[in-house]
One Martini backbone bead per residue (centre of mass of N, CA, C, O) as a GRO file, in nm:
protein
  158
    1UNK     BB    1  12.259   6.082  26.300
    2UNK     BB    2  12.561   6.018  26.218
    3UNK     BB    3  12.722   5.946  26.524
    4UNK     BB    4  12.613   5.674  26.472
    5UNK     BB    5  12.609   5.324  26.430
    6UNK     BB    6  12.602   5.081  26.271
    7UNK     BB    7  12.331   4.872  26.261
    8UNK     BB    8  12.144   4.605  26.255
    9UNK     BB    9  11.999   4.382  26.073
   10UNK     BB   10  11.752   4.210  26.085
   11UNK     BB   11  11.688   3.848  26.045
   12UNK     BB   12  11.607   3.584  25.898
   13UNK     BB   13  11.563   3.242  26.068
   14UNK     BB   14  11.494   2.948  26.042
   15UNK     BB   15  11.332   2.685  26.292
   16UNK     BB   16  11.007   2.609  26.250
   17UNK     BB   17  10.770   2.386  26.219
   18UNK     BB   18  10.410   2.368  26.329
   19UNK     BB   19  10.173   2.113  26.418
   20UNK     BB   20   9.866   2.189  26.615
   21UNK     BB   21   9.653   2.059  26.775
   22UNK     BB   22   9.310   2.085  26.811
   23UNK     BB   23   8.992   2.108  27.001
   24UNK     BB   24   8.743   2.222  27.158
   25UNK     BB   25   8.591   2.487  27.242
   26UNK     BB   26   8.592   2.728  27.515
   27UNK     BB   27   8.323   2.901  27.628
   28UNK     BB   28   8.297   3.195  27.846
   29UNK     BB   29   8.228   3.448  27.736
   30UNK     BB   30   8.117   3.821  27.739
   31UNK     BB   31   8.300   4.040  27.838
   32UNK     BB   32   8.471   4.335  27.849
   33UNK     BB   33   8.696   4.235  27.608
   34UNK     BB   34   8.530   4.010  27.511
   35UNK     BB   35   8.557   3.688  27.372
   36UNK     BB   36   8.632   3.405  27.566
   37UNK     BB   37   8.879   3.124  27.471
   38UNK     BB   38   8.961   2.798  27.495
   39UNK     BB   39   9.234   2.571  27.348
   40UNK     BB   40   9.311   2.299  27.327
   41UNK     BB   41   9.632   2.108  27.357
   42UNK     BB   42   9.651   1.745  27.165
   43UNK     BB   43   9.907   1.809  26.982
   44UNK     BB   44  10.183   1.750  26.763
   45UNK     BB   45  10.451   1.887  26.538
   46UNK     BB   46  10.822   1.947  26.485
   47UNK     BB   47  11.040   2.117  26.237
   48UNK     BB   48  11.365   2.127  26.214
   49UNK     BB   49  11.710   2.207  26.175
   50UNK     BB   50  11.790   1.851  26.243
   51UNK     BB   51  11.486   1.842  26.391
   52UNK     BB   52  11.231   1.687  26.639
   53UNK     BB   53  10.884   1.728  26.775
   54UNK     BB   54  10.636   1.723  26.984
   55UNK     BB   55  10.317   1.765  27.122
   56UNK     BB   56  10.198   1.796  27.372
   57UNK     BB   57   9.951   1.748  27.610
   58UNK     BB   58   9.775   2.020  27.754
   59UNK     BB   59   9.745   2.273  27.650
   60UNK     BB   60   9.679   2.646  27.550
   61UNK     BB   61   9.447   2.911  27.393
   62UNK     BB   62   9.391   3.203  27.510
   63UNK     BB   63   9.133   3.382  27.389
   64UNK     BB   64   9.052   3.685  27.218
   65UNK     BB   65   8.764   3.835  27.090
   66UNK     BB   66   8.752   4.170  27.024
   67UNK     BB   67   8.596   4.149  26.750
   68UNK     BB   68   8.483   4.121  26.415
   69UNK     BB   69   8.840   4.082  26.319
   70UNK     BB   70   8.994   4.061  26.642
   71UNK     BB   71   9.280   3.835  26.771
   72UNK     BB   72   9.412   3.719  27.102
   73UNK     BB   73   9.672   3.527  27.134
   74UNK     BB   74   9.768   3.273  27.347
   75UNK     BB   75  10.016   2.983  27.381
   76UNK     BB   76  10.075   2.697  27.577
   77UNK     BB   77  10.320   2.498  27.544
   78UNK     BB   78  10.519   2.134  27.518
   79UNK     BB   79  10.786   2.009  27.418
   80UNK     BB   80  10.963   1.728  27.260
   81UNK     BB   81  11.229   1.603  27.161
   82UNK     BB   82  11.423   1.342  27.013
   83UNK     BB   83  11.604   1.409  27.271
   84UNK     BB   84  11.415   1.485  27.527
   85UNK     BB   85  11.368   1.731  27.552
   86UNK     BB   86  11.220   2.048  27.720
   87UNK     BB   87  10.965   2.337  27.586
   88UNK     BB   88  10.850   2.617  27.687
   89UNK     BB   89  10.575   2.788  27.477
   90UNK     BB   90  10.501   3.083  27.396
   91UNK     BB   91  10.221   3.264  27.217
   92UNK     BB   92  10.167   3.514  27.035
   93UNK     BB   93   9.886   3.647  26.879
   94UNK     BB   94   9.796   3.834  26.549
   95UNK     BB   95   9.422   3.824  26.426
   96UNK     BB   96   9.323   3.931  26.100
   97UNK     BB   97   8.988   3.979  25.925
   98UNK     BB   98   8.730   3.976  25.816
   99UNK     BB   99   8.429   3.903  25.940
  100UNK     BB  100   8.328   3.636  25.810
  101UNK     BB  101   8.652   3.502  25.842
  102UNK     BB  102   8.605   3.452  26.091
  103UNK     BB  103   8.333   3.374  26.175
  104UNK     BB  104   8.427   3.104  26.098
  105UNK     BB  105   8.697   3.053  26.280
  106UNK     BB  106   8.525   3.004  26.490
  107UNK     BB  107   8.336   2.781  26.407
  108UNK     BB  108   8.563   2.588  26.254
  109UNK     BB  109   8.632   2.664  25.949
  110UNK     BB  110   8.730   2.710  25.660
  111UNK     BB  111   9.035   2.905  25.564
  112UNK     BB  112   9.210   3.089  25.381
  113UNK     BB  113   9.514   3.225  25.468
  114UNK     BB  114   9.541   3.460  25.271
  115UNK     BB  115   9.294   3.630  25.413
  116UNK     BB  116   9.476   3.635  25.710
  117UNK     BB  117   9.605   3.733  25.967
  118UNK     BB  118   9.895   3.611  26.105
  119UNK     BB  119  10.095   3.646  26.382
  120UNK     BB  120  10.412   3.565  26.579
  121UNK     BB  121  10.572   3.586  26.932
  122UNK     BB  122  10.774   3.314  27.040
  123UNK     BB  123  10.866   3.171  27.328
  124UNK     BB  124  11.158   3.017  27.527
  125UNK     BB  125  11.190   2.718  27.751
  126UNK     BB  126  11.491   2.552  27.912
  127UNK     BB  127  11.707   2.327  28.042
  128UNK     BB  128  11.891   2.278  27.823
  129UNK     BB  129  12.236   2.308  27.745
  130UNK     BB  130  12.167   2.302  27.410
  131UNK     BB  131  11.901   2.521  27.450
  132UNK     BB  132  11.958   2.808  27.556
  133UNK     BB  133  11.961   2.997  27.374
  134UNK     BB  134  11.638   3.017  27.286
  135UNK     BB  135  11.627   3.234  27.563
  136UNK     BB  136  11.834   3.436  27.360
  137UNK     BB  137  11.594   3.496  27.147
  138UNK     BB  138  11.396   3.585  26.907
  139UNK     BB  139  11.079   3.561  26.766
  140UNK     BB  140  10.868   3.487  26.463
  141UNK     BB  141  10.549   3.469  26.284
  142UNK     BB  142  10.333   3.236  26.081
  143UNK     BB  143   9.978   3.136  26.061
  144UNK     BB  144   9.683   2.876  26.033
  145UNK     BB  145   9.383   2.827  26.063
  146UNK     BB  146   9.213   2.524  26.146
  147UNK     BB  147   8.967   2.292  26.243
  148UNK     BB  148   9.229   2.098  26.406
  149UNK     BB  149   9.429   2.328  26.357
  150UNK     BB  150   9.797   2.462  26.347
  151UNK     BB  151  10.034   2.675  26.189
  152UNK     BB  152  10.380   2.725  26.186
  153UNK     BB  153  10.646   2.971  26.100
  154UNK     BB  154  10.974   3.032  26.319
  155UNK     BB  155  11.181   3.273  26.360
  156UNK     BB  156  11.504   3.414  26.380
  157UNK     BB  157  11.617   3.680  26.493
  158UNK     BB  158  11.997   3.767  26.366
   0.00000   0.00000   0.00000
């Protein structure tokens, strides 16, 4: 199809470094598409380029373990930076890896980060005229689940 135009090839561009804490999970127990689990949260810290945030208390990680394998998390939770704005975060997320190594982080354990699949689509709303730009790009990111928090380190496709 040469008489199509270049487009551009997407880049990634650092956003934010963010650990979220989280608390003990709530498990609704296995429905129909796998086991649901609630996974509040209940603090945590954003770092990006020259700005910083906390993680308000009170979001949630509503989680579906499809498989011994495959997990499906949605995460919203609000961001507070340290200019006073408030973001609200969806985040969307694909982890898979080995069943024994799932089973562990169902259980709460350490887990190599390097032996997990986790990948991350989140996106950003803001009433802030200053952070407007944020939910007019996508972003992806990749993260790390730990048993009293999760790291994640997110892009903005540019």
């Amino acid at each position: 199809m040469s008489d199509l135009p270049t487009l551009p090839e997407p880049r990634l561009k650092f956003f934010a470094d963010l650990r979220v804490q989280v608390g003990v999970p709530q498990e609704v127990g296995h429905t129909a598409h796998g086991l649901r689990r609630l996974i509040p949260i209940t603090g945590g810290t954003a770092t990006g380029d020259g700005w910083t945030a906390r993680v308000l208390p009170g979001g949630a990680d509503f989680q579906l373990i499809v498989n011994d394998r495959l997990s499906e998390l949605d995460a919203r939770y609000v961001l507070e930076t340290d200019g006073g704005d408030f973001i609200y975060v969806q985040n969307r997320a694909v982890r898979s890896g080995p069943p024994e190594l799932i089973a562990r982080l169902v259980r709460g354990e350490p887990v190599d980060p390097g032996q997990i699949y986790f990948r991350c689509s989140p996106s950003f709303e803001t009433a802030s005229p200053a952070l407007a730009w944020i939910a007019e790009r996508m972003f992806v990111g990749s993260g790390a689940r730990y048993p009293d928090a999760v790291a994640m380190r997110f892009f903005e496709l540019a």
